[in-house]
mmCIF file of C-alpha atoms in Angstrom:
data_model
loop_
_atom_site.group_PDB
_atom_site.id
_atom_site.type_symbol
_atom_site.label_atom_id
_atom_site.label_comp_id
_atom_site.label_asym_id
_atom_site.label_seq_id
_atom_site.Cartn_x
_atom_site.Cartn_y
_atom_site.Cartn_z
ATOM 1 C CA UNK A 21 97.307 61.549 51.582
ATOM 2 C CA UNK A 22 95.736 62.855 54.562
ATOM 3 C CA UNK A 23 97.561 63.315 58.309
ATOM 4 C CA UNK A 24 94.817 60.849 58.916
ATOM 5 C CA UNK A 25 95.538 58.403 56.189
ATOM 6 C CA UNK A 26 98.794 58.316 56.953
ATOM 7 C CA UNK A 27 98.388 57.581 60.872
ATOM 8 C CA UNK A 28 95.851 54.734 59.544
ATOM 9 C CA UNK A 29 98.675 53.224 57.426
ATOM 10 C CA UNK A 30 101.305 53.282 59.628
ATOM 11 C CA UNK A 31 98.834 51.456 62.681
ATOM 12 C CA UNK A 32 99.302 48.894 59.983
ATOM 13 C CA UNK A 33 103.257 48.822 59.786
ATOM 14 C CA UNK A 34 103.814 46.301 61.825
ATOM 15 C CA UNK A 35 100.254 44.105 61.942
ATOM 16 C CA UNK A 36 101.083 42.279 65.067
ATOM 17 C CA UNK A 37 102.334 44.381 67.009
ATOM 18 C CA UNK A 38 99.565 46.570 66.428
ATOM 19 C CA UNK A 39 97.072 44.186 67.165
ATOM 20 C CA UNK A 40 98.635 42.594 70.474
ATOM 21 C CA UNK A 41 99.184 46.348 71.747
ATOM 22 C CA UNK A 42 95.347 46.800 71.299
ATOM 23 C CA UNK A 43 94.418 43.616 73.178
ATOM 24 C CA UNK A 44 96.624 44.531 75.784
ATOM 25 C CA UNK A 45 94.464 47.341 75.700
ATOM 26 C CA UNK A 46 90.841 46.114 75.728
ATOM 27 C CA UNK A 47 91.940 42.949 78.188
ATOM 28 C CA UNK A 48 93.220 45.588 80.590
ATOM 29 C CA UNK A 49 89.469 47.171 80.212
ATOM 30 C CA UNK A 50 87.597 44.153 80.573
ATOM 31 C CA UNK A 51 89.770 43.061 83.820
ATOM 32 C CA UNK A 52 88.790 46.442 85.003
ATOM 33 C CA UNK A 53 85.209 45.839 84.345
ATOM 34 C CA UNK A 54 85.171 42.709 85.989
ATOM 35 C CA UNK A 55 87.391 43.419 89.250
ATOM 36 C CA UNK A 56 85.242 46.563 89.728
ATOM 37 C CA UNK A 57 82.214 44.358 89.333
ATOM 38 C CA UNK A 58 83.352 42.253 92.180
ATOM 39 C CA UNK A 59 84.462 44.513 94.014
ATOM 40 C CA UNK A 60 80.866 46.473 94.322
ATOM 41 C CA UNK A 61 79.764 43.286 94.679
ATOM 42 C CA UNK A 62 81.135 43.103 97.987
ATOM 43 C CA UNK A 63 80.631 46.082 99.033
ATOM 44 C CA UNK A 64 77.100 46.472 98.710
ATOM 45 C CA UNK A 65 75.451 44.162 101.168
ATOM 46 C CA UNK A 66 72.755 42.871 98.554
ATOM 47 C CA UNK A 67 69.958 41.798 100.648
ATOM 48 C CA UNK A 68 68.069 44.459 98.552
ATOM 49 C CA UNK A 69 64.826 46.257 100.244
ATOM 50 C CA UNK A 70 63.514 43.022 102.042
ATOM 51 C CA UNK A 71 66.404 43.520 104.542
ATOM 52 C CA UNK A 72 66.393 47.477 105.248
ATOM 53 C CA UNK A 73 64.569 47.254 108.394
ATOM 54 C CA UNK A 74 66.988 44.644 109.849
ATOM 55 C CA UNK A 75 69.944 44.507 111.857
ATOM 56 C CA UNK A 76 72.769 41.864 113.172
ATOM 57 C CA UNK A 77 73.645 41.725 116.847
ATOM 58 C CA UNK A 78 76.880 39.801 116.603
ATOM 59 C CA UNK A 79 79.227 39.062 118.947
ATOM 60 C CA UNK A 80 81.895 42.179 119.547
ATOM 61 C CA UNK A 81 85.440 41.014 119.184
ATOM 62 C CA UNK A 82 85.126 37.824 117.148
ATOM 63 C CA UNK A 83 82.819 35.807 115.346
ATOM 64 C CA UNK A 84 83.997 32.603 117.115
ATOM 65 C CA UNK A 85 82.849 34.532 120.413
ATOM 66 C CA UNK A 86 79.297 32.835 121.487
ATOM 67 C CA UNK A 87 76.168 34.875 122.095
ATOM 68 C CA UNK A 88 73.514 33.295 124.868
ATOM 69 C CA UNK A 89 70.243 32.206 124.302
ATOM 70 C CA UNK A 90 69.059 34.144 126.885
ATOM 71 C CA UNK A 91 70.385 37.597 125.578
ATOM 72 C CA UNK A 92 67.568 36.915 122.859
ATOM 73 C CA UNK A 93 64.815 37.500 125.827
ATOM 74 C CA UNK A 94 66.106 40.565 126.535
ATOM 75 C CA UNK A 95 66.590 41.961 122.976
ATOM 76 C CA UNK A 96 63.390 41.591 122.406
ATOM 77 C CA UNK A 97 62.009 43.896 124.807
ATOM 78 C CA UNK A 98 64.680 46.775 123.998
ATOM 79 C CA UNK A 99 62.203 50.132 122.731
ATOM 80 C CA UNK A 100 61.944 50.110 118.364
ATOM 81 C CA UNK A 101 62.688 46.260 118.245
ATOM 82 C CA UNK A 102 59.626 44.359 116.630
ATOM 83 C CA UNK A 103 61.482 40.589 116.322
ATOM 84 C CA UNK A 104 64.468 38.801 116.737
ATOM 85 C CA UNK A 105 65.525 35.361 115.796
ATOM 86 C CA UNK A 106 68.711 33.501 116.175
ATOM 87 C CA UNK A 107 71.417 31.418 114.229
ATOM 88 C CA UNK A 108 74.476 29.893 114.307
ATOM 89 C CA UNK A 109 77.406 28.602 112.538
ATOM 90 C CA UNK A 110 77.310 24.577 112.175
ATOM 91 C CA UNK A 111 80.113 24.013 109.578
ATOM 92 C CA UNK A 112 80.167 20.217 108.845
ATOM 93 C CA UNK A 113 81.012 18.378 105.597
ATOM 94 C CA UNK A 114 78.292 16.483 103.182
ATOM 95 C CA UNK A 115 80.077 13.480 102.006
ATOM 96 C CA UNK A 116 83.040 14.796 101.263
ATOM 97 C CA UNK A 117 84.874 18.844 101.443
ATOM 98 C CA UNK A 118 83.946 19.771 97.875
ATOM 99 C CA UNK A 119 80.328 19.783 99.049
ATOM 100 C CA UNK A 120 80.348 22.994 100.534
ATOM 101 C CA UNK A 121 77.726 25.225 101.947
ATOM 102 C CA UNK A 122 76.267 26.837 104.915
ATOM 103 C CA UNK A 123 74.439 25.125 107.415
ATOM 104 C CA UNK A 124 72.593 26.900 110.182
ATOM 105 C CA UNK A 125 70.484 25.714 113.142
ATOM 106 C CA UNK A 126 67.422 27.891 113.117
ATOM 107 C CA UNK A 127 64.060 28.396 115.267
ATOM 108 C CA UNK A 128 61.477 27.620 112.024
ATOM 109 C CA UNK A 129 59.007 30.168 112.416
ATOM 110 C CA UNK A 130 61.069 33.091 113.626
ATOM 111 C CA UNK A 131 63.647 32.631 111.286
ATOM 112 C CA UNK A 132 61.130 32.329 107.844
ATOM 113 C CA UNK A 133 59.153 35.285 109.440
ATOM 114 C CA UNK A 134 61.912 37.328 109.477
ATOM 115 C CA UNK A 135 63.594 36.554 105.929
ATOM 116 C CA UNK A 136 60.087 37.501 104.205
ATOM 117 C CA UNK A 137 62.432 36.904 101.002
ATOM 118 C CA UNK A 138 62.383 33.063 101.843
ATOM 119 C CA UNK A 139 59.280 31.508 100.333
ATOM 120 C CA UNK A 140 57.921 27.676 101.775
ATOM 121 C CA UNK A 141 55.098 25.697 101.754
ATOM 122 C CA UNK A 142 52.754 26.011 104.539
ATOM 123 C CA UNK A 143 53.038 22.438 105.260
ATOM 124 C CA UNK A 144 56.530 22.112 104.662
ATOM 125 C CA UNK A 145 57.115 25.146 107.385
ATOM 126 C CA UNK A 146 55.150 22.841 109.763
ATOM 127 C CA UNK A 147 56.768 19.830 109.198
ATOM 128 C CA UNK A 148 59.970 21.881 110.191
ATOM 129 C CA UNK A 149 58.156 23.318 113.418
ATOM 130 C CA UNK A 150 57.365 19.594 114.428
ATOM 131 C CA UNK A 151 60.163 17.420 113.442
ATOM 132 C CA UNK A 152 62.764 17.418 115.542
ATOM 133 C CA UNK A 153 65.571 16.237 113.805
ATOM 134 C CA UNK A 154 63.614 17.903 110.860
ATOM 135 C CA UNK A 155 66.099 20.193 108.105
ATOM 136 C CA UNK A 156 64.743 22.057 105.295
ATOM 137 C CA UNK A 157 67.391 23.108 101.797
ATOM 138 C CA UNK A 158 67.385 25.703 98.820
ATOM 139 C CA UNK A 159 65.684 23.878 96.192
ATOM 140 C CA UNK A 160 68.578 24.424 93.769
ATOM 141 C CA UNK A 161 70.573 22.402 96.151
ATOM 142 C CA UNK A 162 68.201 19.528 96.604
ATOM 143 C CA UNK A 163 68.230 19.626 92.901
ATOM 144 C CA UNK A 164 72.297 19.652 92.731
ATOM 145 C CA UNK A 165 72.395 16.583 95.533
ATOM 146 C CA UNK A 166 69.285 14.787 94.180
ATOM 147 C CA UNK A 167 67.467 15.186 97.436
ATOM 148 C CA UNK A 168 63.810 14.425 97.806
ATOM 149 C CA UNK A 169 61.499 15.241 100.860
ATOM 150 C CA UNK A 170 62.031 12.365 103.263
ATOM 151 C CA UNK A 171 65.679 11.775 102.833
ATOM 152 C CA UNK A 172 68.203 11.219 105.330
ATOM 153 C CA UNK A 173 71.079 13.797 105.012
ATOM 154 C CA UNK A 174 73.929 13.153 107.030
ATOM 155 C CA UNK A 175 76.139 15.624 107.869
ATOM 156 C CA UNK A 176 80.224 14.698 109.540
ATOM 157 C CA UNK A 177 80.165 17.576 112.192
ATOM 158 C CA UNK A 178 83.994 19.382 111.983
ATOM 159 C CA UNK A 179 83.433 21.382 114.792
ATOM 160 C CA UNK A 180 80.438 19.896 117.015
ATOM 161 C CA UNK A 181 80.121 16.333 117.792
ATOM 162 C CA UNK A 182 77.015 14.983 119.344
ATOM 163 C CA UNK A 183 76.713 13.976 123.208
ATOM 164 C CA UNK A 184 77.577 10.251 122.662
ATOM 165 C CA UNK A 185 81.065 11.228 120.866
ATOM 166 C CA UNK A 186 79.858 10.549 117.244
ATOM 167 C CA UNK A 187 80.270 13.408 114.372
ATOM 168 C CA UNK A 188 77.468 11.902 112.237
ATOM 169 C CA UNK A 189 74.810 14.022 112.525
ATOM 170 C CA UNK A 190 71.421 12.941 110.292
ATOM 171 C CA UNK A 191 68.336 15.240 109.351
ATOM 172 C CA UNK A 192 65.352 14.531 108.085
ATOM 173 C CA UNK A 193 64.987 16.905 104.795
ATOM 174 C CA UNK A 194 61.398 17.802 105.209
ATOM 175 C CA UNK A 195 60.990 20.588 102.721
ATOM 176 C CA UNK A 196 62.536 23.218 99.903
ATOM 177 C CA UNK A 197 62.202 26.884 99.879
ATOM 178 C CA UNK A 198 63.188 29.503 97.506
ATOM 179 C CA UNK A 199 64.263 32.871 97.606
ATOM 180 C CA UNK A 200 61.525 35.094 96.659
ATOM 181 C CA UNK A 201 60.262 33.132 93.382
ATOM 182 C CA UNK A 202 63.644 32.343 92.270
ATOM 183 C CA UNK A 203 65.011 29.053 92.287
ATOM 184 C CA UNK A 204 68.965 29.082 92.828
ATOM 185 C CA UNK A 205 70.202 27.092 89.658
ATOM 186 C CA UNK A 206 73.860 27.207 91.246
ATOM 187 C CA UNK A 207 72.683 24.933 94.101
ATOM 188 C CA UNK A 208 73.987 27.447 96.222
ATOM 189 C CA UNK A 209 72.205 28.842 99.507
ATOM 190 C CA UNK A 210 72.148 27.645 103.203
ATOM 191 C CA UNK A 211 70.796 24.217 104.855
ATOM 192 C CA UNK A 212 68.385 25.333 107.798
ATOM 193 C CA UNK A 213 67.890 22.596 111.002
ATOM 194 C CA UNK A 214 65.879 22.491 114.050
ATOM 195 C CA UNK A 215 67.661 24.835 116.799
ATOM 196 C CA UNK A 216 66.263 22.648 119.652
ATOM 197 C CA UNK A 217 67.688 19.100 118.232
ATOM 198 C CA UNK A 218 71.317 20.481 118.024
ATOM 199 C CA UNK A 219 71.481 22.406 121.317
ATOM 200 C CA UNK A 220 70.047 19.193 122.851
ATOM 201 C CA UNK A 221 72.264 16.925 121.005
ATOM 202 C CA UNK A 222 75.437 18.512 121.053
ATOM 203 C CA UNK A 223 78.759 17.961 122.780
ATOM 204 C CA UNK A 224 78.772 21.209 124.066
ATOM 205 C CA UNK A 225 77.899 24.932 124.103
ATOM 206 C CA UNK A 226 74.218 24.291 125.231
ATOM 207 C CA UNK A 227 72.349 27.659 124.926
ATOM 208 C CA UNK A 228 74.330 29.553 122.901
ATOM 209 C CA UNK A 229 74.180 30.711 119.823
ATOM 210 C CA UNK A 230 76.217 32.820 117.008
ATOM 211 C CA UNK A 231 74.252 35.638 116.076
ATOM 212 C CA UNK A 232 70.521 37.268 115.979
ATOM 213 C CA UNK A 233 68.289 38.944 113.677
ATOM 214 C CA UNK A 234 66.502 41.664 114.864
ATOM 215 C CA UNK A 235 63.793 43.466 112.716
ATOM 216 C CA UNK A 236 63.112 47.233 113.711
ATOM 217 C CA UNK A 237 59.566 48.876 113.551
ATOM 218 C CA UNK A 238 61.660 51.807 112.030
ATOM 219 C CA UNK A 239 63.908 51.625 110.068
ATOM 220 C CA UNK A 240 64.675 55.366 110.485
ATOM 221 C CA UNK A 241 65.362 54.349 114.037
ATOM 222 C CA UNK A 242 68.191 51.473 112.996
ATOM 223 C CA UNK A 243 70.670 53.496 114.250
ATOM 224 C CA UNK A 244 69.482 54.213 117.962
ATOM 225 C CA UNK A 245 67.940 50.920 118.186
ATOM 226 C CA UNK A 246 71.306 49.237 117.047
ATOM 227 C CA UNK A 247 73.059 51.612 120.290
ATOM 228 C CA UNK A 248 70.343 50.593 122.613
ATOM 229 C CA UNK A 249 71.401 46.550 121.867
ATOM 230 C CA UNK A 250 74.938 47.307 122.222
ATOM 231 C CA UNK A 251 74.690 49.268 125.714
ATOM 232 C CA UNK A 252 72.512 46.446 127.022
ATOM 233 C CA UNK A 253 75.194 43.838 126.811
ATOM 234 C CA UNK A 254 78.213 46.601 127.259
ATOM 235 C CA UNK A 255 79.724 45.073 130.610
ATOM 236 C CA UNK A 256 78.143 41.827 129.906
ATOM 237 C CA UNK A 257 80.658 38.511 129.695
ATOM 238 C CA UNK A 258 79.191 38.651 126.142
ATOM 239 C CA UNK A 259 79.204 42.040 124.884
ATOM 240 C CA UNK A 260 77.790 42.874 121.014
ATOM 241 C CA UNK A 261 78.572 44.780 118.171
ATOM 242 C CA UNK A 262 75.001 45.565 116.156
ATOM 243 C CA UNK A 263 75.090 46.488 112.355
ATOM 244 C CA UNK A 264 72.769 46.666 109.808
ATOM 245 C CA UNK A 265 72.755 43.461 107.419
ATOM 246 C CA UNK A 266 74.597 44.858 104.883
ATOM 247 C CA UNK A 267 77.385 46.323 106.894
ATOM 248 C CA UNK A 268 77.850 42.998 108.700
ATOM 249 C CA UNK A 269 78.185 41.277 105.483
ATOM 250 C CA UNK A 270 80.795 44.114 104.066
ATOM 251 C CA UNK A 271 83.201 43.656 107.587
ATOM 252 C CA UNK A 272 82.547 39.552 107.347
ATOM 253 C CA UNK A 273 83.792 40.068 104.054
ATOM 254 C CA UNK A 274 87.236 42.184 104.799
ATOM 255 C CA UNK A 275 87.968 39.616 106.936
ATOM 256 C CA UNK A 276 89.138 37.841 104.274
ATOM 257 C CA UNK A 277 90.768 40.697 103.421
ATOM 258 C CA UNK A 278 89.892 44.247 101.480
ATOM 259 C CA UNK A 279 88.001 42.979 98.686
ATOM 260 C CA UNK A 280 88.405 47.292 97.051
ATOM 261 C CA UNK A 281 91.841 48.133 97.899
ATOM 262 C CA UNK A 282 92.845 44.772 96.761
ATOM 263 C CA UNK A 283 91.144 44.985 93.149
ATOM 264 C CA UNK A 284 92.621 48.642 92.938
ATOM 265 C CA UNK A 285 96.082 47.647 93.212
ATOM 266 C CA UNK A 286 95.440 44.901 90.821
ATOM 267 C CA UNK A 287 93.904 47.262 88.269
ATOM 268 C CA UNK A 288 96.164 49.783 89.202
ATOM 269 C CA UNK A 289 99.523 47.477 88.391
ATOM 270 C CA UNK A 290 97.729 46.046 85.345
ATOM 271 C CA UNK A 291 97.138 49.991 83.676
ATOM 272 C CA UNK A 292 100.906 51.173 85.283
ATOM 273 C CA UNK A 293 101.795 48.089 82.870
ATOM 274 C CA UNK A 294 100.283 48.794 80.181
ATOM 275 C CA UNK A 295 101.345 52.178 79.857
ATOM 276 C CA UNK A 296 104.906 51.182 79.574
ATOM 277 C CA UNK A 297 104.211 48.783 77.427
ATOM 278 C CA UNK A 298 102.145 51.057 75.043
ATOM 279 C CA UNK A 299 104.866 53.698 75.411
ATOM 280 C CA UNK A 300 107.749 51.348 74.883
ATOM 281 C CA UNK A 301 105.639 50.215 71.546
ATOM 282 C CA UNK A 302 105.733 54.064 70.414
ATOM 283 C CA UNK A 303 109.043 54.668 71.123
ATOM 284 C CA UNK A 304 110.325 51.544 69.256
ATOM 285 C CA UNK A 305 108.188 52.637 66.695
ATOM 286 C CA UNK A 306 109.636 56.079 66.238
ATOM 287 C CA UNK A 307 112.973 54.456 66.185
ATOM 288 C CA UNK A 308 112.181 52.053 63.564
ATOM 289 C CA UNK A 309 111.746 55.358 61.770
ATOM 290 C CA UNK A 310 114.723 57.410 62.372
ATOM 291 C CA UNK A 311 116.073 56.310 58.650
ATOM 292 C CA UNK A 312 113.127 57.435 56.812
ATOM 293 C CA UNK A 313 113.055 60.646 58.757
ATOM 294 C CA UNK A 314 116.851 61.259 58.375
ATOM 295 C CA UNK A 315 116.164 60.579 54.141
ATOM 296 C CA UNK A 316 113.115 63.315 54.732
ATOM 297 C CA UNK A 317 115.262 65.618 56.087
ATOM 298 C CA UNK A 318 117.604 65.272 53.892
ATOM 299 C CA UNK A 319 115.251 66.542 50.969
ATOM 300 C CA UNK A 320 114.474 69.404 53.303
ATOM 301 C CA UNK A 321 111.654 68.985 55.333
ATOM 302 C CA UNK A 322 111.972 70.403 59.016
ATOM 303 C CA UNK A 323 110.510 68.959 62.060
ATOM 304 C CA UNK A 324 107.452 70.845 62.196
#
């Protein structure tokens, strides 16, 4: 028999063991294919070449920090910038927490200029211009929530309530969009309203918003632009930190914590593991053995 044959035959010793050790094996791969997988999903910003020429001008030492209104005015005239538009966080729950996803108050048309990605019906985009309490959804998620244009969707506000004390906000869905020419089968994606209605109608923080898109006319210029935005505001009462899209989205992200050094130490563990247990499976192994090697030796064979 061959020094092949012979390792082949004695995988096959012990069946089970053999087997488990090599799952151990290929589910330690797979975990590593997957955590890796998530973690470059995190790390690359994946807006993709529709959002190279953009940037974020976010508040500078915490998200929960308000930008003004009236910062947008002057952002716009800073030297490389060719558009800005504005957002903010709205939170709020849709009949009941499992219902979760973003909602954003929005200007219509700057927002849908800038996000060429988001495709909408002419009309639809009008309707949204015009109707004040006016919202506009994914299409996936008016699908998941059986919306249809002309609904009522009420929203319980969790951190804004409206001027008369009630939570219950209600918008008029007036339209679906997509992204690109892809419709979201996950029902995933974010619920745009009218700007104007909720900084009328809320409690408080009139004028103010979270963040703002800006769109350079170079993207080779990103960089200085981004500086120029910051220095404006520098020994403002609201001072900014500007980023390109998908650095914001990486640092939102490790605020929930390193997504890479995280997934390392999990793989990390998981191989460390592994390789005892794979060694401990040899060495037991070559124990089981000692008899039939003492016998061998016996009829004279050396070690070599």
């Amino acid at each position: 028999m061959s020094g092949v044959g012979l390792v082949w035959s004695n995988l096959f010793r012990k069946k089970v063991r053999t087997v488990l050790t090599v799952l151990s094996v290929l589910v330690a791969f797979v975990l590593f294919t997957m955590l890796r997988s998530v973690a470059v999903a995190f790390d690359s910003g994946g807006f993709g070449p529709a959002g190279v020429d953009r940037l974020q001008v976010s508040p500078k030492f915490s998200i929960i920090d308000p930008l003004l209104i009236s910062q947008l005015r002057e952002v716009e005239r800073v030297p490389g910038v060719d558009a800005v538009t504005h957002a903010d966080w709205f939170g709020g729950v849709y009949q009941d927490g499992r219902n979760f996803f973003p909602k954003f108050p929005v200007s219509p048309k700057s927002y849908f200029d800038m996000f060429s990605e988001l495709s909408i019906a002419p009309d639809q985009l009008e309707a949204f211009q015009n109707t004040r309490t006016g919202a506009v959804a994914p299409a996936g998620m008016a699908e998941r929530f059986g919306w249809t244009v002309g609904d009522k969707i009420p929203i319980e506000g969790d951190i804004y309530a409206m001027r008369d004390g009630s939570r219950r906000w209600e918008f008029d869905l007036v339209g679906t969009y997509l992204h690109g020419d892809r419709r979201d089968e996950t029902g995933s994606g974010v619920f745009l309203f009218h700007y104007d209605y909720f900084d009328e109608a809320k409690q408080f923080g009139q004028g103010q918003v979270g963040w703002m898109t800006v769109r350079v006319q170079d993207p080779q210029q990103a960089a200085e632009v981004a500086s120029a935005i910051d220095a404006l505001f520098e020994n403002s009462l609201n001072p900014t930190r500007t980023a390109t899209e998908d650095e914001a989205q990486r640092e939102f992200a490790r605020q929930q914590g390193d997504i890479g050094l995280m997934t390392t130490g999990i793989l990390a563990a998981v191989f460390f593991t592994i390789l005892l247990l794979t060694g401990n499976t040899m060495a037991q192994s070559l124990r089981e053995r000692v008899p039939e090697l003492a016998v061998l030796k016996t009829f004279g064979f050396t070690d070599g």
